[in-house]
Amino acid sequence: MPAPKIAQQWLREILAVFYQRRTLTRGEVVEATGLNAASVSHALRFLLTSGTVIKTGEIDSGAGRPREVLRVNGEAAYFAAIDLEGTRLRFGLTNLLGDICCRWEHDFRYASRLEMSRLLHGVEMVLGGLDPSLHSRVLAAGISYPGLMEPDGHLTAVNLGWNRFPFRDEVERILPFPVFLQADGHTCVEAESSHGQAQGRENWMFVIVENGVGVGISVDGRPIDACGLKGGELGHCTVDPAAPDICKCGKRGCLEAIASSPNIVRQYFENTGAGAAPPADFPVTEVFERARSGDKTARVVVERAARALGLALSHAVNLFAPELIILGGDAISAQDLILPLLREALDRHALAGLARNVEITVSKLGLDIRLKGAASLAFRRSLADPMLLQKICSPLAVPYRVLEYAQR
Ligand SMILES: [Zn+2]
């Protein structure tokens, strides 16, 4: 347990900065946390003694003593991360650096019912990759889920074949450590904040175009669900009330009914006059590729989707003036087609002063984004929990790195 004089809040802030930036000097820790130098020195001494933080090198500053380069010890804590995306279930085990040490994934038939035994099996598979002596340092799990969760923990997710499934109760029952749950759009916000392009950004949004259109929103540097707010249903904003496109929510002209990947493919097949439904495995990237190579129908469909997305985003821009919009999912592979039209739509529909200030980019975190986000969620929530923070800072069973430091 931290010595009484070391405020837990100091430890939280220092560990959070290391999680984002990986290596820092003492001076950089002081600057990044805004804590005073004496508090940082006190807390770092404690963290170095427990082995939670280790010295990895020195910087020769030319005059005076060289500056130590510090980072957290990855082995101090591990987090299970689970991404319940509808077509593939992903499991990971990340260390305190946020690196994925073990992973396991398997296909999942969209909308078939997910059994909890498969979830437990996935967690056991990634834990199996960890040295048994370190199992006690697996502190918590973070789960990124699709669909809509009610306050009592019941989840309705078409992708997983669940209708008011008591997910929170069930997952807490089968997993042997605390579990933190988050809607997938917000998980992407966690990942970009911790490891991506939104580090240090306050008000921004993540938009993912896949089977649906999801959104995560960060306000004052935190995902809005951290403030207890729900919502963020950008995919079900009406962008064309007279459109023939009916959404899976039952309403007409939702953004998702026009701009989600399956609906882009659907429109392409409808407009080519082929009549028949598209083959189940026809990828949206093929529509993008055809649009690039001059297929007029493909171009019309992609442009319609991009303009619909831009219109919906213009409302979001007017509502809360984000400084940054990060696009993820299938939209990444069509950035050359989509980004110019998004910019044009924002300029046309959002207030000029607000639209001008929005930077639009695409995510660089790849397929692991929700795994990284789920792990980051588990880390952040563990820091906030006094008992779990205590475990992160408890002395490591393998003290050689501490001894190495102590000998200097
Ligand atoms: Zn809808």
Coordinates of C-alpha atoms and ligand atoms in Angstrom, one line a residue:
M1 CA 0.0 0.0 0.0
P2 CA 1.3 3.5 -0.8
A3 CA 2.9 5.2 2.2
P4 CA 0.3 7.5 3.8
K5 CA 2.1 10.6 2.5
I6 CA 1.8 9.6 -1.1
A7 CA -1.6 10.7 -2.4
Q8 CA -3.2 8.0 -4.6
Q9 CA -4.1 10.8 -7.0
W10 CA -0.4 11.4 -7.6
L11 CA 0.1 7.8 -8.5
R12 CA -3.0 7.8 -10.8
E13 CA -1.8 10.9 -12.7
I14 CA 1.8 9.6 -13.0
L15 CA 0.8 6.1 -14.2
A16 CA -1.7 7.6 -16.7
V17 CA 1.0 9.7 -18.2
F18 CA 3.3 6.8 -18.5
Y19 CA 0.5 4.7 -20.1
Q20 CA 0.2 7.4 -22.8
R21 CA 3.8 8.4 -23.4
R22 CA 5.6 5.2 -22.4
T23 CA 9.0 6.8 -21.5
L24 CA 9.6 10.0 -19.6
T25 CA 12.2 11.8 -17.6
R26 CA 11.3 13.1 -14.1
G27 CA 11.1 16.6 -15.5
E28 CA 8.7 15.4 -18.2
V29 CA 6.5 13.7 -15.5
V30 CA 6.3 17.0 -13.6
E31 CA 5.4 18.9 -16.7
A32 CA 2.9 16.4 -18.0
T33 CA 1.1 15.9 -14.7
G34 CA 1.2 19.5 -13.4
L35 CA 2.1 18.1 -10.0
N36 CA 4.9 19.8 -8.0
A37 CA 8.4 18.4 -8.2
A38 CA 8.5 17.2 -4.6
S39 CA 5.2 15.2 -5.0
V40 CA 6.5 13.6 -8.2
S41 CA 9.8 12.7 -6.6
H42 CA 8.1 11.2 -3.6
A43 CA 5.7 9.1 -5.7
L44 CA 8.4 8.0 -8.2
R45 CA 10.6 6.8 -5.4
F46 CA 7.7 4.7 -4.2
L47 CA 6.9 3.4 -7.7
L48 CA 10.6 2.6 -8.3
T49 CA 10.9 0.7 -5.1
S50 CA 7.9 -1.4 -5.8
G51 CA 9.1 -2.1 -9.3
T52 CA 6.1 -0.6 -10.9
V53 CA 8.3 2.0 -12.6
I54 CA 11.8 1.1 -13.9
K55 CA 14.7 3.0 -15.2
T56 CA 15.5 2.2 -18.8
G57 CA 18.4 4.5 -19.6
E58 CA 19.9 8.0 -19.2
I59 CA 20.1 11.1 -21.3
D60 CA 23.4 13.0 -21.2
S61 CA 22.3 16.6 -20.9
G62 CA 25.9 17.9 -21.4
A63 CA 26.1 19.5 -18.0
G64 CA 25.3 18.2 -14.5
R65 CA 23.9 14.7 -13.8
P66 CA 22.4 12.7 -16.7
R67 CA 18.7 12.6 -16.7
E68 CA 17.1 9.2 -16.0
V69 CA 14.6 7.8 -18.6
L70 CA 11.8 5.9 -16.8
R71 CA 8.9 3.8 -17.9
V72 CA 6.3 1.6 -16.2
N73 CA 7.2 -2.1 -15.8
G74 CA 4.9 -4.0 -18.2
E75 CA 4.7 -6.9 -15.8
A76 CA 3.2 -4.9 -13.0
A77 CA -0.3 -5.4 -14.3
Y78 CA -2.2 -7.2 -17.1
F79 CA -5.6 -6.6 -18.5
A80 CA -7.9 -8.9 -20.5
A81 CA -9.4 -7.1 -23.5
I82 CA -12.4 -8.4 -25.5
D83 CA -13.8 -7.0 -28.7
L84 CA -17.3 -8.4 -29.5
E85 CA -17.4 -7.2 -33.0
G86 CA -20.2 -9.1 -34.8
T87 CA -18.1 -11.0 -37.5
R88 CA -15.1 -11.8 -35.4
L89 CA -14.5 -12.2 -31.7
R90 CA -11.2 -10.8 -30.5
F91 CA -9.4 -11.5 -27.2
G92 CA -6.2 -10.0 -26.0
L93 CA -4.1 -9.7 -22.9
T94 CA -2.3 -6.4 -22.5
N95 CA 0.4 -5.4 -20.1
L96 CA 0.7 -2.2 -18.1
L97 CA 2.4 -0.6 -21.2
G98 CA -0.8 -1.3 -23.2
D99 CA 1.1 -3.8 -25.4
I100 CA -0.9 -6.8 -26.5
C101 CA 1.1 -9.8 -25.2
C102 CA -1.3 -12.6 -26.2
R103 CA -4.2 -12.7 -28.6
W104 CA -6.8 -15.2 -29.7
E105 CA -9.7 -14.7 -32.1
H106 CA -12.2 -16.7 -33.9
D107 CA -14.9 -16.2 -36.5
F108 CA -18.4 -15.5 -35.4
R109 CA -21.5 -15.8 -37.6
Y110 CA -23.2 -12.4 -37.6
A111 CA -26.4 -12.4 -35.6
S112 CA -26.0 -16.0 -34.4
R113 CA -26.4 -16.2 -30.6
L114 CA -23.1 -15.7 -28.7
E115 CA -22.8 -18.2 -25.8
M116 CA -21.0 -17.0 -22.7
S117 CA -18.9 -20.2 -22.7
R118 CA -17.2 -19.0 -25.9
L119 CA -16.4 -15.7 -24.2
L120 CA -14.9 -17.5 -21.2
H121 CA -13.0 -19.9 -23.5
G122 CA -11.4 -16.9 -25.3
V123 CA -10.3 -15.3 -22.0
E124 CA -8.8 -18.7 -20.9
M125 CA -6.9 -18.9 -24.2
V126 CA -5.1 -15.6 -23.8
L127 CA -4.5 -16.2 -20.1
G128 CA -2.9 -19.5 -21.1
G129 CA -0.2 -17.5 -22.9
L130 CA 0.9 -15.8 -19.7
D131 CA 3.5 -17.3 -17.2
P132 CA 1.4 -18.7 -14.3
S133 CA 3.5 -16.8 -11.8
L134 CA 2.0 -13.6 -13.3
H135 CA -1.6 -14.6 -13.2
S136 CA -2.2 -12.8 -10.0
R137 CA -1.3 -9.6 -11.8
V138 CA -4.2 -9.9 -14.2
L139 CA -6.4 -7.2 -12.6
A140 CA -9.4 -6.6 -14.7
A141 CA -11.1 -7.1 -18.1
G142 CA -12.4 -4.4 -20.5
I143 CA -15.1 -5.4 -23.0
S144 CA -16.1 -3.4 -26.1
Y145 CA -19.7 -4.3 -27.0
P146 CA -22.0 -3.5 -29.9
G147 CA -25.6 -2.6 -29.5
L148 CA -27.4 -0.8 -26.8
M149 CA -27.1 -1.5 -23.1
E150 CA -29.8 -0.6 -20.6
P151 CA -28.9 0.8 -17.2
D152 CA -29.5 -2.6 -15.6
G153 CA -26.9 -4.2 -17.8
H154 CA -29.2 -5.9 -20.3
L155 CA -27.7 -5.7 -23.8
T156 CA -29.6 -5.8 -27.0
A157 CA -27.2 -6.4 -29.9
V158 CA -28.4 -7.8 -33.2
N159 CA -24.8 -8.7 -34.2
L160 CA -24.6 -11.1 -31.2
G161 CA -28.1 -12.5 -31.4
W162 CA -29.0 -10.9 -28.0
N163 CA -32.3 -9.3 -27.1
R164 CA -32.2 -7.8 -23.6
F165 CA -29.5 -10.4 -22.6
P166 CA -28.4 -9.9 -19.0
F167 CA -24.8 -9.4 -20.1
R168 CA -23.3 -7.5 -17.2
D169 CA -24.6 -10.1 -14.6
E170 CA -23.5 -13.0 -16.8
V171 CA -20.0 -11.7 -17.5
E172 CA -19.4 -10.8 -13.9
R173 CA -20.4 -14.3 -12.9
I174 CA -18.0 -16.1 -15.2
L175 CA -14.9 -14.0 -15.1
P176 CA -12.6 -14.1 -12.1
F177 CA -11.8 -10.4 -12.0
P178 CA -13.6 -7.0 -12.2
V179 CA -15.1 -6.4 -15.6
F180 CA -15.6 -3.0 -17.2
L181 CA -18.0 -2.6 -20.2
Q182 CA -18.2 0.0 -22.8
A183 CA -20.0 0.6 -26.1
D184 CA -17.7 0.1 -29.1
G185 CA -17.8 3.7 -30.3
H186 CA -16.5 4.9 -26.9
T187 CA -13.9 2.1 -26.8
C188 CA -12.4 3.6 -30.0
V189 CA -12.3 7.0 -28.2
E190 CA -10.4 5.3 -25.3
A191 CA -7.9 3.8 -27.8
E192 CA -7.3 7.0 -29.8
S193 CA -6.9 9.0 -26.5
S194 CA -4.4 6.5 -25.1
H195 CA -2.4 5.3 -28.1
G196 CA -3.6 7.3 -31.2
Q197 CA -4.0 10.7 -32.7
A198 CA -6.2 12.2 -30.0
Q199 CA -3.6 12.2 -27.2
G200 CA -3.9 15.5 -25.5
R201 CA -7.1 16.5 -27.4
E202 CA -10.2 17.6 -25.5
N203 CA -13.3 17.8 -27.7
W204 CA -13.3 15.4 -30.6
M205 CA -15.2 12.5 -32.1
F206 CA -14.5 9.1 -33.6
V207 CA -16.8 7.9 -36.4
I208 CA -16.7 4.3 -37.5
V209 CA -18.3 3.0 -40.7
E210 CA -18.7 -0.7 -40.7
N211 CA -21.9 -2.9 -40.4
G212 CA -23.4 0.2 -38.8
V213 CA -22.2 3.8 -38.3
G214 CA -21.0 4.2 -34.8
V215 CA -19.7 7.3 -33.0
G216 CA -17.7 8.0 -29.9
I217 CA -17.5 11.4 -28.4
S218 CA -14.8 12.9 -26.2
V219 CA -15.7 16.0 -24.1
D220 CA -13.0 17.6 -22.0
G221 CA -10.7 14.7 -22.7
R222 CA -13.1 12.0 -21.6
P223 CA -15.5 9.7 -23.5
I224 CA -19.0 11.0 -22.9
D225 CA -20.1 7.7 -21.3
A226 CA -17.6 8.4 -18.6
C227 CA -19.9 11.3 -17.6
G228 CA -22.8 8.8 -17.5
L229 CA -24.3 10.0 -20.7
K230 CA -25.7 7.6 -23.3
G231 CA -26.6 8.5 -26.8
G232 CA -24.1 9.0 -29.6
E233 CA -26.5 7.4 -32.0
L234 CA -25.3 9.2 -35.1
G235 CA -26.1 6.3 -37.3
H236 CA -29.8 6.7 -36.6
C237 CA -29.9 10.5 -37.4
T238 CA -32.2 11.1 -40.3
V239 CA -30.3 12.5 -43.2
D240 CA -32.9 12.1 -45.9
P241 CA -36.6 11.9 -44.7
A242 CA -37.9 11.1 -48.2
A243 CA -35.3 8.4 -48.9
P244 CA -36.5 4.9 -49.9
D245 CA -33.8 3.4 -47.6
I246 CA -35.3 1.8 -44.6
C247 CA -33.0 1.3 -41.6
K248 CA -32.8 -1.8 -39.4
C249 CA -34.2 0.4 -36.6
G250 CA -37.4 0.6 -38.7
K251 CA -37.1 4.3 -39.6
R252 CA -36.6 5.8 -43.0
G253 CA -33.5 7.7 -44.2
C254 CA -31.1 7.1 -41.3
L255 CA -27.5 7.7 -41.9
E256 CA -26.7 4.1 -41.3
A257 CA -29.3 3.0 -44.0
I258 CA -27.3 5.0 -46.6
A259 CA -23.7 5.0 -45.4
S260 CA -22.9 1.7 -43.6
S261 CA -20.9 -0.8 -45.5
P262 CA -23.6 -3.4 -46.1
N263 CA -25.9 -0.6 -47.3
I264 CA -23.3 0.8 -49.7
V265 CA -23.0 -2.7 -51.2
R266 CA -26.8 -3.1 -51.3
Q267 CA -27.3 0.2 -53.1
Y268 CA -24.6 -0.7 -55.6
F269 CA -26.3 -3.9 -56.5
E270 CA -29.7 -2.2 -56.7
N271 CA -28.5 0.5 -58.9
T272 CA -26.6 -1.7 -61.3
G273 CA -30.0 -3.2 -62.1
A274 CA -28.8 -6.7 -61.3
G275 CA -31.8 -7.0 -59.1
A276 CA -30.6 -9.9 -57.0
A277 CA -29.3 -9.3 -53.5
P278 CA -25.5 -9.0 -53.3
P279 CA -23.5 -12.1 -52.4
A280 CA -22.9 -12.3 -48.6
D281 CA -19.2 -12.0 -49.0
F282 CA -19.1 -9.1 -51.4
P283 CA -16.8 -6.6 -49.8
V284 CA -17.5 -2.9 -49.6
T285 CA -13.9 -2.3 -50.6
E286 CA -14.7 -3.7 -54.0
V287 CA -17.3 -1.0 -54.5
F288 CA -14.7 1.6 -53.5
E289 CA -12.2 0.0 -56.0
R290 CA -14.8 0.1 -58.8
A291 CA -15.6 3.8 -57.9
R292 CA -11.9 4.6 -58.3
S293 CA -11.6 2.8 -61.6
G294 CA -14.5 4.8 -63.2
D295 CA -17.6 2.7 -62.5
K296 CA -20.2 5.4 -62.5
T297 CA -22.7 3.5 -60.4
A298 CA -20.2 2.8 -57.7
R299 CA -19.1 6.4 -57.7
V300 CA -22.7 7.6 -57.3
V301 CA -23.3 5.3 -54.3
V302 CA -20.1 6.1 -52.5
E303 CA -20.6 9.9 -53.0
R304 CA -24.1 9.6 -51.7
A305 CA -22.8 7.8 -48.6
A306 CA -20.0 10.3 -48.1
R307 CA -22.4 13.3 -48.4
A308 CA -24.9 11.7 -46.0
L309 CA -22.1 11.2 -43.5
G310 CA -21.0 14.8 -44.0
L311 CA -24.5 16.1 -43.4
A312 CA -24.9 14.1 -40.2
L313 CA -21.4 15.3 -39.0
S314 CA -22.3 18.9 -39.8
H315 CA -25.0 18.7 -37.1
A316 CA -22.6 17.2 -34.7
V317 CA -20.1 20.0 -35.4
N318 CA -22.8 22.6 -34.8
L319 CA -23.8 21.0 -31.6
F320 CA -20.5 20.7 -29.9
A321 CA -17.7 22.1 -32.0
P322 CA -15.2 19.2 -32.1
E323 CA -11.6 20.1 -33.0
L324 CA -11.0 16.7 -34.5
I325 CA -12.9 14.0 -36.3
I326 CA -11.2 10.6 -36.7
L327 CA -12.7 8.1 -39.1
G328 CA -12.4 4.4 -38.6
G329 CA -13.5 1.1 -40.0
D330 CA -14.1 0.6 -43.7
A331 CA -14.1 4.3 -44.3
I332 CA -10.3 4.2 -43.9
S333 CA -9.8 2.3 -47.1
A334 CA -11.9 4.9 -48.9
Q335 CA -10.4 8.0 -47.4
D336 CA -9.3 9.3 -50.9
L337 CA -12.9 9.1 -52.0
I338 CA -14.7 10.2 -48.8
L339 CA -12.6 12.9 -47.1
P340 CA -12.9 15.6 -49.8
L341 CA -16.7 15.1 -49.8
L342 CA -16.9 15.2 -46.0
R343 CA -15.0 18.5 -46.0
E344 CA -17.3 19.9 -48.7
A345 CA -20.4 18.8 -46.8
L346 CA -19.1 20.4 -43.5
D347 CA -18.3 23.6 -45.3
R348 CA -21.8 23.6 -46.8
H349 CA -23.9 22.6 -43.8
A350 CA -22.0 23.6 -40.6
L351 CA -21.4 27.1 -39.3
A352 CA -18.4 28.4 -41.1
G353 CA -16.5 29.3 -37.9
L354 CA -17.0 25.8 -36.5
A355 CA -16.4 23.9 -39.7
R356 CA -13.1 25.7 -40.4
N357 CA -11.7 24.5 -37.1
V358 CA -12.4 20.8 -37.5
E359 CA -9.5 18.6 -38.6
I360 CA -10.6 15.4 -40.3
T361 CA -8.3 12.4 -40.4
V362 CA -8.4 8.6 -40.4
S363 CA -7.4 6.2 -37.6
K364 CA -4.0 4.5 -37.7
L365 CA -4.7 1.9 -35.0
G366 CA -5.9 -0.8 -37.4
L367 CA -7.9 -3.8 -36.5
D368 CA -6.7 -3.8 -32.9
I369 CA -8.4 -0.5 -32.1
R370 CA -11.2 -1.9 -29.9
L371 CA -8.8 -4.4 -28.2
K372 CA -6.5 -1.5 -27.3
G373 CA -9.5 0.6 -26.3
A374 CA -11.0 -2.2 -24.1
A375 CA -7.6 -2.6 -22.4
S376 CA -7.2 1.1 -21.9
L377 CA -10.7 1.2 -20.4
A378 CA -9.7 -1.5 -17.9
F379 CA -6.5 0.3 -17.1
R380 CA -8.2 3.7 -16.5
R381 CA -11.0 2.2 -14.4
S382 CA -8.5 0.2 -12.4
L383 CA -6.5 3.3 -11.6
A384 CA -9.7 4.9 -10.3
D385 CA -10.4 1.9 -8.0
P386 CA -8.3 2.2 -4.8
M387 CA -8.0 -1.6 -4.4
L388 CA -6.9 -2.2 -8.0
L389 CA -4.5 0.8 -7.8
Q390 CA -3.0 -0.8 -4.8
K391 CA -2.5 -4.0 -6.7
I392 CA -0.8 -2.2 -9.6
C393 CA 1.6 -0.6 -7.1
S394 CA 2.2 -3.7 -5.1
P395 CA 5.9 -5.0 -5.1
L396 CA 6.7 -7.3 -8.0
A397 CA 7.6 -10.9 -7.2
V398 CA 10.6 -10.6 -9.6
P399 CA 12.6 -7.8 -8.0
Y400 CA 15.7 -7.9 -10.1
R401 CA 14.9 -4.6 -11.8
V402 CA 14.3 -2.9 -8.5
L403 CA 17.6 -4.2 -7.2
E404 CA 19.3 -3.0 -10.4
Y405 CA 18.0 0.4 -9.8
A406 CA 18.7 0.4 -6.1
Q407 CA 22.4 -0.4 -6.7
R408 CA 22.9 2.8 -8.7
Ligands
ZN1 ZN -32.0 3.8 -38.0

